[in-house]
Coordinates of C-alpha atoms and ligand atoms in Angstrom, one line a residue:
M588 CA 27.6 -0.5 34.9
P589 CA 26.8 1.5 31.8
S590 CA 25.5 5.0 32.4
Q591 CA 21.8 5.2 32.7
T592 CA 21.6 8.9 31.8
T593 CA 19.3 9.8 28.9
P594 CA 21.3 11.0 25.8
A595 CA 20.8 14.6 25.0
P596 CA 18.0 15.1 22.5
T597 CA 18.8 15.4 18.8
Q598 CA 17.2 18.7 17.7
Y599 CA 15.7 19.1 14.2
H600 CA 14.4 22.2 12.5
I601 CA 12.6 22.1 9.2
V602 CA 11.4 25.2 7.3
P603 CA 10.0 25.6 3.7
I604 CA 12.6 28.2 2.6
D605 CA 11.4 28.3 -1.0
P606 CA 8.1 26.7 -1.7
H607 CA 8.1 27.7 -5.4
A608 CA 11.6 26.0 -5.8
H609 CA 10.3 23.0 -3.7
L610 CA 13.1 23.5 -1.2
Y611 CA 13.1 22.7 2.5
E612 CA 15.9 23.6 4.8
V613 CA 16.4 20.9 7.4
S614 CA 18.9 21.2 10.2
V615 CA 20.0 18.7 12.8
T616 CA 21.8 19.7 16.0
V617 CA 24.0 17.3 18.0
V618 CA 24.9 18.8 21.4
D619 CA 27.8 16.5 22.1
P620 CA 29.1 15.1 18.8
D621 CA 31.4 12.1 18.5
P622 CA 34.9 13.5 19.2
A623 CA 36.3 11.3 16.4
G624 CA 34.0 13.0 13.9
Q625 CA 30.2 12.6 13.9
H626 CA 28.7 10.5 11.2
F627 CA 25.1 11.0 9.8
W628 CA 23.0 8.7 7.7
L629 CA 19.8 8.8 5.8
P630 CA 17.4 5.9 5.2
A631 CA 17.6 4.3 1.7
W632 CA 13.9 3.1 1.9
I633 CA 10.8 3.9 3.9
P634 CA 9.0 1.1 5.8
G635 CA 5.8 0.0 3.9
S636 CA 7.3 0.6 0.5
Y637 CA 9.9 -2.1 -0.3
L638 CA 12.2 -0.4 -2.8
I639 CA 15.6 1.2 -2.4
R640 CA 14.6 4.8 -3.0
E641 CA 17.9 6.6 -2.2
F642 CA 16.3 9.6 -0.6
A643 CA 19.8 11.2 -0.4
R644 CA 19.6 12.0 -4.1
H645 CA 17.2 14.9 -3.3
F646 CA 19.8 16.5 -0.9
V647 CA 20.9 19.5 -2.8
S648 CA 23.5 20.8 -0.3
V649 CA 24.8 19.9 3.1
R650 CA 27.0 22.0 5.3
A651 CA 28.1 21.9 9.0
E652 CA 28.9 24.5 11.6
A653 CA 29.9 24.5 15.3
E654 CA 30.8 27.3 17.7
S655 CA 34.2 27.6 16.1
G656 CA 32.6 28.3 12.7
E657 CA 32.2 26.3 9.6
I658 CA 33.1 22.6 9.9
T659 CA 34.2 20.3 7.0
I660 CA 31.6 17.7 6.2
T661 CA 32.4 14.9 3.8
K662 CA 30.3 12.3 2.0
E663 CA 31.5 8.8 2.7
A664 CA 28.8 6.9 0.9
K665 CA 25.7 7.7 -1.1
D666 CA 23.7 8.4 2.1
V667 CA 26.5 8.7 4.8
W668 CA 28.2 12.0 5.8
R669 CA 31.0 12.6 8.3
A670 CA 31.6 15.9 10.0
A671 CA 35.2 16.8 11.0
P672 CA 36.0 16.5 14.8
C673 CA 34.7 19.5 16.7
F674 CA 33.3 20.7 20.0
G675 CA 29.5 20.8 20.1
P676 CA 27.0 21.8 19.5
L677 CA 27.3 20.6 15.9
V678 CA 24.7 21.8 13.4
V679 CA 24.3 20.2 10.0
V680 CA 22.1 22.1 7.6
A681 CA 20.8 20.5 4.4
Q682 CA 18.6 21.9 1.5
V683 CA 16.3 19.2 0.4
Y684 CA 14.4 19.2 -2.9
A685 CA 10.8 18.0 -2.3
Y686 CA 8.6 17.6 -5.3
D687 CA 7.3 14.0 -5.2
L688 CA 3.5 13.9 -5.2
S689 CA 3.3 10.5 -3.5
V690 CA 2.9 9.3 0.0
R691 CA 6.5 8.1 0.3
T692 CA 8.9 11.1 0.2
A693 CA 8.3 14.8 0.4
Y694 CA 6.4 17.6 -1.5
L695 CA 6.5 21.3 -1.3
D696 CA 4.9 24.0 -3.5
G697 CA 2.8 27.1 -3.0
T698 CA -0.2 25.1 -2.1
R699 CA 1.1 22.6 0.5
G700 CA 4.0 20.9 2.1
Y701 CA 4.3 17.3 3.1
F702 CA 7.2 15.2 4.3
N703 CA 8.1 11.8 5.6
G704 CA 11.0 12.0 8.1
A705 CA 12.9 9.2 6.4
S706 CA 13.4 11.4 3.3
V707 CA 14.5 14.7 5.1
F708 CA 15.9 14.0 8.6
L709 CA 19.6 12.9 8.8
C710 CA 20.2 10.6 11.7
P711 CA 23.4 11.1 13.8
T712 CA 25.1 7.7 13.8
G713 CA 25.0 6.0 17.2
R714 CA 22.1 8.2 18.4
E715 CA 19.3 6.2 16.9
Q716 CA 17.8 5.8 20.4
A717 CA 18.2 9.4 21.5
P718 CA 15.0 11.4 22.0
C719 CA 14.3 14.0 19.3
T720 CA 12.7 17.4 19.1
V721 CA 11.6 18.8 15.8
D722 CA 10.7 22.5 15.2
I723 CA 8.3 22.6 12.3
A724 CA 8.6 26.2 11.1
A725 CA 6.0 28.1 9.1
P726 CA 6.7 29.4 5.6
D727 CA 6.8 33.1 5.2
R728 CA 3.8 35.3 5.6
A729 CA 2.5 34.7 2.1
F730 CA 1.3 31.3 3.4
G731 CA -0.2 32.6 6.6
D732 CA -3.2 30.3 6.5
W733 CA -1.2 27.1 6.5
R734 CA -1.8 24.6 9.4
V735 CA 0.0 21.4 10.4
A736 CA -1.5 17.9 10.6
T737 CA 0.6 15.2 12.2
T738 CA 0.6 12.6 15.0
L739 CA 4.0 13.6 16.2
P740 CA 3.5 14.3 19.8
S741 CA 3.5 18.1 20.5
L742 CA 6.2 19.6 22.7
D743 CA 4.7 23.1 22.8
A744 CA 2.8 23.4 19.5
P745 CA -0.9 24.0 19.8
P746 CA -3.2 21.6 17.9
Y747 CA -2.8 21.9 14.1
S748 CA -0.1 24.5 14.5
F749 CA 3.6 25.1 13.6
G750 CA 5.9 24.8 16.6
R751 CA 7.9 22.1 18.4
Y752 CA 7.1 18.4 18.4
R753 CA 9.0 15.5 19.9
A754 CA 9.7 11.8 19.3
A755 CA 11.1 9.1 21.7
N756 CA 13.8 8.1 19.1
Y757 CA 14.7 8.3 15.4
D758 CA 12.4 5.3 14.5
E759 CA 9.4 7.2 16.0
L760 CA 10.5 10.5 14.4
I761 CA 10.3 9.1 10.9
D762 CA 7.0 7.2 11.4
H763 CA 4.7 10.3 11.7
P764 CA 4.4 12.1 8.3
V765 CA 3.6 15.8 8.4
E766 CA 1.1 17.6 6.2
T767 CA 1.1 21.4 6.1
G768 CA -1.3 23.6 4.1
T769 CA -5.0 24.5 4.0
F770 CA -6.8 21.2 4.6
T771 CA -10.3 20.6 6.0
T772 CA -10.7 18.4 9.1
A773 CA -13.2 16.2 10.9
T774 CA -12.9 14.3 14.2
F775 CA -14.5 11.1 15.5
M776 CA -14.0 8.8 18.4
A777 CA -13.4 5.0 18.1
G778 CA -12.3 2.7 20.9
G779 CA -11.8 5.7 23.2
A780 CA -9.2 7.2 20.8
R781 CA -9.5 10.5 19.0
H782 CA -9.4 10.0 15.2
D783 CA -8.8 13.0 12.9
I784 CA -9.3 13.3 9.1
A785 CA -7.4 16.0 7.3
V786 CA -8.3 16.4 3.6
T787 CA -6.2 18.4 1.2
G788 CA -7.3 19.2 -2.3
A789 CA -11.1 18.6 -1.9
P790 CA -12.7 21.4 0.1
H791 CA -16.2 20.3 -0.8
A792 CA -15.9 16.7 0.3
D793 CA -18.5 15.5 2.8
L794 CA -16.3 15.1 5.8
P795 CA -19.0 14.3 8.4
R796 CA -20.1 11.5 6.1
M797 CA -16.5 10.2 5.9
A798 CA -16.2 10.4 9.7
Q799 CA -19.4 8.5 10.1
D800 CA -18.3 5.7 7.8
L801 CA -14.7 5.5 9.1
T802 CA -16.1 5.3 12.6
R803 CA -17.8 2.0 11.8
I804 CA -14.7 0.6 10.1
C805 CA -12.3 1.6 12.8
R806 CA -14.5 0.4 15.6
W807 CA -14.9 -3.0 13.9
Q808 CA -11.1 -3.4 13.5
I809 CA -10.3 -2.3 17.1
E810 CA -12.8 -4.8 18.3
L811 CA -11.4 -7.6 16.0
F812 CA -7.9 -7.2 17.6
G813 CA -9.1 -6.5 21.1
G814 CA -11.3 -9.6 21.0
A815 CA -14.0 -7.7 23.0
P816 CA -15.9 -4.4 22.9
D817 CA -14.2 -1.4 24.6
T818 CA -10.6 -2.7 24.3
P819 CA -8.5 0.3 23.4
P820 CA -6.5 0.5 20.2
P821 CA -2.7 0.5 20.4
F822 CA -2.5 4.3 19.9
D823 CA -4.0 7.4 21.7
R824 CA -4.8 9.2 18.5
Y825 CA -5.0 8.4 14.8
L826 CA -4.9 10.6 11.7
F827 CA -6.1 10.0 8.2
Q828 CA -4.1 12.4 6.0
V829 CA -5.9 12.5 2.7
M830 CA -4.5 14.1 -0.5
A831 CA -7.1 14.3 -3.2
V832 CA -5.9 14.7 -6.8
G833 CA -7.3 14.4 -10.3
D834 CA -5.9 11.0 -10.8
G835 CA -3.9 8.8 -8.4
H836 CA -4.2 6.1 -5.8
G837 CA -2.0 4.9 -3.0
G838 CA -1.5 4.8 0.7
L839 CA 1.3 4.3 3.3
E840 CA 0.8 3.0 6.7
H841 CA 2.2 4.4 9.9
R842 CA 1.9 3.5 13.6
A843 CA -0.7 6.2 14.4
S844 CA -1.6 7.7 11.0
T845 CA -1.8 7.0 7.3
S846 CA -1.1 9.1 4.2
L847 CA -3.7 8.5 1.5
L848 CA -3.6 9.7 -2.1
C849 CA -6.9 9.3 -3.9
K850 CA -8.9 10.7 -6.8
R851 CA -11.1 13.6 -5.9
D852 CA -14.1 11.7 -7.3
E853 CA -13.5 9.0 -4.6
L854 CA -14.5 11.3 -1.8
P855 CA -18.2 11.6 -1.0
R856 CA -20.2 14.8 -2.0
P857 CA -22.8 16.3 0.4
G858 CA -26.3 15.0 -0.4
V859 CA -25.2 11.7 -2.1
E860 CA -26.4 8.9 0.1
E861 CA -25.2 5.8 -1.7
I862 CA -21.7 4.4 -1.5
T863 CA -20.5 4.7 -5.1
D864 CA -17.9 2.4 -6.5
D865 CA -15.4 5.3 -6.3
Y866 CA -16.1 6.0 -2.6
L867 CA -15.9 2.3 -1.9
E868 CA -12.4 2.4 -3.4
F869 CA -11.5 5.1 -0.9
L870 CA -13.1 3.3 2.1
G871 CA -11.2 0.1 1.1
L872 CA -7.9 2.0 1.0
A873 CA -8.5 3.7 4.3
S874 CA -9.5 0.4 5.8
H875 CA -6.4 -1.2 4.4
E876 CA -4.0 1.3 5.9
Y877 CA -5.8 1.3 9.3
F878 CA -5.5 -2.5 9.5
H879 CA -1.8 -2.1 9.0
A880 CA -1.6 -0.2 12.4
W881 CA -1.7 -3.7 13.8
N882 CA -0.6 -5.9 10.9
V883 CA 2.9 -4.8 9.9
K884 CA 3.4 -1.8 12.1
R885 CA 3.2 -3.8 15.3
I886 CA 2.8 -7.4 14.2
K887 CA 5.9 -7.4 11.9
P888 CA 8.3 -9.9 10.3
E889 CA 11.4 -10.7 12.3
A890 CA 13.3 -9.1 9.4
F891 CA 11.7 -5.7 10.2
A892 CA 12.4 -5.9 14.0
P893 CA 14.2 -3.6 13.9
Y894 CA 14.2 -2.2 10.4
N895 CA 17.5 -2.0 8.6
L896 CA 16.9 1.2 6.6
A897 CA 20.3 1.1 4.8
H898 CA 19.7 -2.1 2.9
E899 CA 16.9 -4.4 1.6
S900 CA 15.2 -6.4 4.4
Y901 CA 14.2 -9.7 3.1
T902 CA 11.1 -11.7 4.1
R903 CA 8.9 -14.2 2.4
Q904 CA 5.9 -13.0 4.5
L905 CA 4.7 -9.9 2.6
W906 CA 1.9 -12.1 1.3
A907 CA 0.6 -12.2 4.9
F908 CA 1.3 -8.6 5.8
E909 CA -0.1 -7.2 2.6
G910 CA -2.4 -10.1 1.5
I911 CA -4.1 -10.6 4.8
T912 CA -4.5 -6.9 5.1
S913 CA -6.0 -6.7 1.6
Y914 CA -8.4 -9.5 2.5
Y915 CA -9.6 -7.7 5.6
D916 CA -9.8 -4.2 4.1
D917 CA -12.9 -5.1 2.1
L918 CA -14.1 -7.7 4.5
A919 CA -14.3 -5.1 7.3
L920 CA -16.7 -3.1 5.1
V921 CA -19.2 -5.9 5.0
R922 CA -18.6 -7.1 8.5
C923 CA -19.3 -3.6 9.9
G924 CA -22.4 -3.4 7.8
L925 CA -21.4 -0.7 5.3
I926 CA -22.0 -2.9 2.3
T927 CA -24.0 -6.0 1.5
P928 CA -22.5 -9.5 1.2
Q929 CA -23.4 -9.3 -2.6
R930 CA -21.4 -6.1 -3.0
Y931 CA -18.5 -7.6 -1.1
L932 CA -18.5 -10.7 -3.3
Q933 CA -18.4 -8.5 -6.3
W934 CA -15.1 -7.1 -5.1
V935 CA -13.7 -10.6 -4.4
G936 CA -14.7 -11.5 -8.0
R937 CA -12.6 -8.7 -9.2
T938 CA -9.6 -9.9 -7.2
V939 CA -10.0 -13.4 -8.5
T940 CA -10.1 -12.0 -12.0
T941 CA -6.9 -9.9 -11.5
V942 CA -5.1 -13.0 -10.4
L943 CA -6.5 -15.4 -13.1
R944 CA -5.5 -12.9 -15.9
G945 CA -1.8 -13.1 -14.9
P946 CA 0.0 -16.2 -16.3
G947 CA 2.9 -15.1 -14.1
R948 CA 1.0 -16.7 -11.1
L949 CA 2.2 -20.0 -12.5
A950 CA 5.8 -18.9 -12.5
Q951 CA 6.2 -17.3 -9.1
S952 CA 4.8 -18.1 -5.7
V953 CA 3.6 -15.4 -3.3
A954 CA 6.5 -16.3 -1.0
E955 CA 9.0 -15.6 -3.8
S956 CA 7.1 -12.5 -4.8
S957 CA 7.4 -11.2 -1.2
F958 CA 11.2 -11.9 -1.1
D959 CA 11.8 -10.2 -4.5
A960 CA 9.5 -7.2 -3.9
W961 CA 12.6 -5.0 -3.9
I962 CA 13.6 -5.9 -7.5
K963 CA 10.4 -7.1 -9.0
F964 CA 7.0 -6.0 -7.5
Y965 CA 8.1 -2.4 -7.2
R966 CA 9.8 -2.4 -10.6
Q967 CA 7.1 -3.8 -12.8
D968 CA 7.6 -3.9 -16.5
E969 CA 6.1 -5.5 -19.6
N970 CA 7.0 -9.0 -18.6
T971 CA 5.7 -8.9 -15.0
V972 CA 2.4 -10.3 -16.1
N973 CA 4.2 -13.4 -17.4
A974 CA 6.8 -13.8 -14.7
G975 CA 5.3 -12.5 -11.5
V976 CA 2.3 -12.6 -9.1
S977 CA 1.1 -9.9 -6.8
Y978 CA 1.5 -10.7 -3.1
Y979 CA -1.4 -8.3 -2.5
A980 CA -3.9 -9.9 -4.9
K981 CA -3.0 -13.5 -4.7
G982 CA -2.1 -13.0 -1.0
S983 CA -5.6 -11.8 -0.3
L984 CA -7.0 -15.0 -2.0
V985 CA -4.7 -17.1 0.1
A986 CA -6.0 -15.3 3.2
L987 CA -9.6 -15.9 2.1
A988 CA -8.8 -19.6 1.4
L989 CA -7.1 -19.9 4.8
D990 CA -10.0 -18.3 6.6
L991 CA -12.5 -20.6 4.9
T992 CA -10.3 -23.7 5.5
L993 CA -10.1 -22.9 9.2
R994 CA -13.8 -22.2 9.5
S995 CA -14.9 -25.4 7.6
Q996 CA -12.5 -27.6 9.5
G997 CA -13.2 -26.9 13.1
G998 CA -14.5 -23.5 13.8
A999 CA -11.3 -21.5 14.2
T1000 CA -11.1 -18.4 12.0
L1001 CA -8.6 -16.0 10.5
D1002 CA -9.8 -13.6 13.2
D1003 CA -8.4 -16.0 15.8
L1004 CA -5.1 -16.1 13.9
M1005 CA -4.9 -12.3 13.9
R1006 CA -5.6 -12.1 17.6
A1007 CA -3.0 -14.8 18.3
L1008 CA -0.5 -12.9 16.3
W1009 CA -1.4 -9.7 18.2
I1010 CA -1.1 -11.3 21.6
R1011 CA 2.2 -13.2 20.9
H1012 CA 4.0 -10.8 18.6
G1013 CA 2.3 -7.4 18.1
H1014 CA 1.6 -6.5 21.7
P1015 CA 4.9 -7.6 23.1
G1016 CA 6.9 -6.4 20.1
V1017 CA 8.4 -9.7 19.1
G1018 CA 9.0 -10.2 15.3
V1019 CA 7.1 -13.0 13.5
P1020 CA 9.6 -15.7 12.4
E1021 CA 9.4 -16.8 8.8
D1022 CA 7.4 -20.0 9.7
G1023 CA 5.4 -18.2 12.5
I1024 CA 2.1 -17.8 10.7
E1025 CA 2.0 -21.4 9.5
K1026 CA 2.7 -22.6 13.0
I1027 CA -0.1 -20.6 14.6
A1028 CA -2.5 -21.6 11.8
T1029 CA -1.7 -25.3 12.3
E1030 CA -2.2 -24.9 16.0
L1031 CA -5.6 -23.3 15.5
A1032 CA -6.7 -25.8 12.9
G1033 CA -5.7 -28.7 15.2
H1034 CA -4.0 -30.5 12.4
D1035 CA -1.0 -29.9 10.0
L1036 CA -1.6 -27.2 7.4
G1037 CA 1.8 -27.8 5.8
D1038 CA 0.1 -29.0 2.6
F1039 CA -1.9 -25.7 2.3
F1040 CA 1.2 -23.6 2.7
T1041 CA 3.3 -25.8 0.4
R1042 CA 0.8 -25.5 -2.4
Y1043 CA -0.5 -22.0 -2.2
V1044 CA 2.1 -19.9 -0.4
F1045 CA 5.4 -21.6 -1.4
G1046 CA 4.0 -23.2 -4.5
I1047 CA 2.2 -21.8 -7.5
E1048 CA -1.1 -23.7 -7.4
D1049 CA -4.3 -21.6 -7.7
V1050 CA -6.2 -21.6 -4.4
P1051 CA -9.3 -23.9 -4.7
L1052 CA -11.8 -21.1 -4.1
A1053 CA -14.7 -22.5 -6.0
R1054 CA -14.7 -25.6 -3.8
L1055 CA -14.1 -23.7 -0.6
L1056 CA -16.8 -21.1 -1.3
A1057 CA -19.4 -23.7 -2.2
D1058 CA -19.3 -24.9 1.5
F1059 CA -20.3 -21.3 2.4
G1060 CA -23.2 -21.0 0.0
V1061 CA -21.3 -19.0 -2.6
T1062 CA -21.0 -20.0 -6.2
M1063 CA -18.0 -18.9 -8.3
H1064 CA -18.6 -18.4 -12.0
L1065 CA -16.1 -17.9 -14.8
R1066 CA -16.8 -16.2 -18.1
A1067 CA -14.9 -14.4 -20.9
P1068 CA -14.3 -10.7 -20.5
T1069 CA -16.6 -8.2 -22.3
G1070 CA -13.8 -5.8 -23.2
P1071 CA -10.7 -4.1 -21.9
K1072 CA -12.5 -2.3 -19.1
D1073 CA -14.2 -5.4 -17.7
R1074 CA -12.6 -6.0 -14.3
G1075 CA -14.9 -8.9 -13.4
G1076 CA -17.1 -9.2 -10.4
K1077 CA -20.4 -9.1 -12.3
A1078 CA -22.3 -11.3 -14.7
A1079 CA -21.7 -10.4 -18.4
N1080 CA -23.6 -7.4 -19.5
G1081 CA -23.8 -7.6 -23.3
D1082 CA -21.8 -9.6 -25.8
T1083 CA -18.6 -11.1 -24.8
P1084 CA -15.9 -11.3 -27.5
K1085 CA -15.4 -14.9 -28.7
L1086 CA -11.7 -14.5 -29.5
T1087 CA -8.6 -13.1 -28.0
L1088 CA -5.4 -11.5 -29.3
G1089 CA -3.5 -12.5 -26.1
A1090 CA -2.2 -9.1 -25.4
R1091 CA -3.1 -5.9 -23.6
I1092 CA -3.4 -3.0 -26.0
A1093 CA -3.4 0.8 -25.4
P1094 CA -5.9 3.1 -27.1
D1095 CA -3.2 4.1 -29.5
L1096 CA -2.9 0.4 -30.5
K1097 CA 0.5 0.0 -28.8
L1098 CA 0.8 -3.5 -27.2
T1099 CA 1.7 -2.9 -23.5
H1100 CA 1.8 -6.6 -22.5
V1101 CA 2.0 -9.7 -24.6
F1102 CA 0.9 -12.9 -22.8
R1103 CA 3.4 -15.7 -23.2
G1104 CA 2.1 -18.5 -25.4
G1105 CA -0.9 -16.4 -26.6
P1106 CA -1.8 -15.6 -30.2
A1107 CA 0.2 -12.3 -30.4
G1108 CA 3.2 -13.8 -28.8
R1109 CA 3.1 -17.0 -30.9
A1110 CA 3.0 -14.8 -34.1
G1111 CA 6.1 -12.9 -32.9
L1112 CA 4.4 -9.6 -31.8
S1113 CA 6.1 -8.0 -28.8
A1114 CA 5.3 -5.4 -26.1
G1115 CA 6.0 -2.0 -27.6
D1116 CA 4.9 -2.9 -31.1
T1117 CA 2.2 -0.5 -32.5
V1118 CA -0.5 -2.1 -34.7
V1119 CA -1.2 0.1 -37.7
A1120 CA -3.2 -2.2 -40.0
I1121 CA -5.0 -5.5 -40.1
D1122 CA -5.4 -7.5 -43.3
G1123 CA -4.1 -4.5 -45.2
L1124 CA -6.7 -2.0 -43.8
K1125 CA -6.1 0.7 -41.3
A1126 CA -6.4 -0.6 -37.7
S1127 CA -8.6 1.0 -35.0
G1128 CA -9.8 -0.1 -31.6
E1129 CA -13.3 -0.6 -33.1
R1130 CA -12.1 -2.8 -35.9
L1131 CA -10.0 -4.9 -33.6
A1132 CA -13.0 -5.3 -31.3
S1133 CA -15.3 -6.4 -34.1
L1134 CA -12.7 -8.9 -35.3
L1135 CA -12.6 -10.4 -31.8
Q1136 CA -16.4 -10.8 -31.9
G1137 CA -15.9 -12.8 -35.1
P1138 CA -16.7 -16.4 -36.0
D1139 CA -16.1 -19.1 -33.4
S1140 CA -13.5 -20.8 -35.5
A1141 CA -10.1 -19.2 -35.1
K1142 CA -9.1 -17.3 -38.1
S1143 CA -5.7 -16.1 -39.3
H1144 CA -5.2 -12.3 -39.8
A1145 CA -2.2 -10.3 -41.1
V1146 CA -1.3 -7.8 -38.4
H1147 CA 0.9 -4.9 -39.6
A1148 CA 2.8 -3.3 -36.8
F1149 CA 5.7 -0.9 -36.2
R1150 CA 8.6 -2.2 -34.1
R1151 CA 10.7 0.8 -33.4
D1152 CA 10.5 2.5 -36.9
E1153 CA 10.3 -0.8 -38.9
L1154 CA 7.1 -1.9 -40.4
R1155 CA 6.5 -5.7 -40.0
T1156 CA 3.7 -8.1 -40.7
F1157 CA 2.7 -10.9 -38.4
Q1158 CA 0.3 -13.7 -39.2
V1159 CA -1.9 -14.0 -36.1
E1160 CA -4.3 -16.9 -35.3
F1161 CA -6.7 -15.7 -32.6
D1162 CA -7.5 -18.1 -29.8
M1163 CA -10.9 -18.6 -28.1
A1164 CA -11.3 -16.0 -25.4
P1165 CA -10.2 -17.3 -22.0
Q1166 CA -12.7 -17.9 -19.2
D1167 CA -10.7 -15.6 -16.9
T1168 CA -13.3 -13.3 -15.5
A1169 CA -14.9 -14.3 -12.2
Y1170 CA -18.1 -13.3 -10.4
L1171 CA -19.6 -14.7 -7.2
T1172 CA -23.2 -15.2 -6.3
L1173 CA -25.0 -16.2 -3.1
D1174 CA -26.6 -19.6 -3.4
E1175 CA -30.2 -18.9 -2.7
N1176 CA -30.9 -22.6 -2.0
A1177 CA -28.2 -23.1 0.6
S1178 CA -29.2 -25.2 3.5
A1179 CA -29.8 -23.6 6.9
A1180 CA -26.5 -24.9 8.1
V1181 CA -24.6 -23.6 5.1
A1182 CA -26.3 -20.2 5.4
A1183 CA -25.4 -20.0 9.1
R1184 CA -21.8 -20.7 8.2
R1185 CA -21.9 -17.9 5.5
D1186 CA -23.5 -15.5 8.0
A1187 CA -20.8 -16.2 10.6
W1188 CA -18.2 -15.4 7.9
L1189 CA -19.8 -12.3 6.3
G1190 CA -21.8 -11.1 9.2
T1191 CA -25.5 -11.5 9.7
P1192 CA -27.4 -9.5 6.9
K1193 CA -29.0 -6.4 8.4
Ligands
ZN145 ZN1 -0.6 -2.4 2.5

């Protein structure tokens, strides 16, 4: 019989030794190291962000010591170290550079500190399942007003304080990011669980308002997965860590928290009653990451159960884990009554527009996009628009189409699918096989949905949204864009250009993306070319816009552009502007039966 004794805890200590140099000192102590020489490894990627990030590149120095003194520690791979054989306890001390203002790694300066364990905590090889303690130490007295916001369970640290925390194993240790600094906080209850908000960088944001709106979103999601009121969520406590900046947007999901990066303007100001488009962006992001507490943190692809953090973990299912989550993030807002169905449909129109504007959707399926996230989605370049599709954007349209298909064919819904995934996979901790979602969907529909998955998930066909939405009293309209800032979702306001250049162009007239087969591309223009003149006259954004308003018949223009430092001339024949901008309207004449179906989907209007 193997020994049942619990392994000795791995002890971590992290201190901001030099905030102005962005340096943490992180130590790990192993009481009884491997007598043959203890190995240590660091993750190469962080769950939720599918790119090999090689966190070890930010390790500035690593040394080891034991009771006998300094121990030799040698690198054996880019993220693997081996300490020479010694008697414990063995302490490895690293200095880690932390200056990435994102939600994925670590950050430290004189205003705040933030870290994800995956980027700072070395794991002693073979002790992945050992319990961990982590002493989060305060910076020096100059930063005496700093506090700590994390969902790591406390060992002896009072709430919001520096001190000792714990984790059941390494996997848990690295799934609770830690924010330190001078944030503002609010608390609310949902599903019997305490929810905290900690906002850094926006001391005047209306936190009571955020708490009130997030309460509705969280309660709705808890109820969705619980299938009934008062079912508790799968965590005792949840934390929204919000970092407000001048410009930026992103989030990362964790089992009991999320780190959000948003624009300061996205947070509500006291006294402003309406939900502005900016604030709606924030609520959508918070709703998205919260939904992940079920969908991907607990209901996860087989390939992530467990995670292999040394290498890429391939799955063709990110369209479901990100796309279904993207579908529900905004749907939750209308279903919980925060926004009207009309406002919700405006956002769906924007997503349809995003997808339609990418010819790459006809080159890559969402299943392929999921698999290749590691080398394509997270490494977008000038050709992505021609060669790739977003498993977020198209994935959310596939989720919408699947929901409407289930609802119109027999009364099951995507809500039922999510509950089945929770009961069979999320709650018991069993990974979802690659064909698992299709099987459950087919079972709920009562007939084979293979054709749906072949066309829209594994194939490149556009989802037939106009037809599906019509059955729910919603009309989808297409029009030409009114200008570069037109994201769709609304009827045209003002003149729409009649012609197109077939390229995206920056304010300095540099082409950022050239659509394959479009006018610019046919004429030989490439991404990176900078337009300097048209028909022999100096070019400007206004002049280009007025040419695109031009006569209906396509006309040829001489476009002068620099490629690198060489001036070249291209004869461009503009095309008619594509009808690639979508907006959705409620059909006022829908029959009572259709309106009832729509209300069941979007919630009864209040
Ligand atoms: Zn996501």
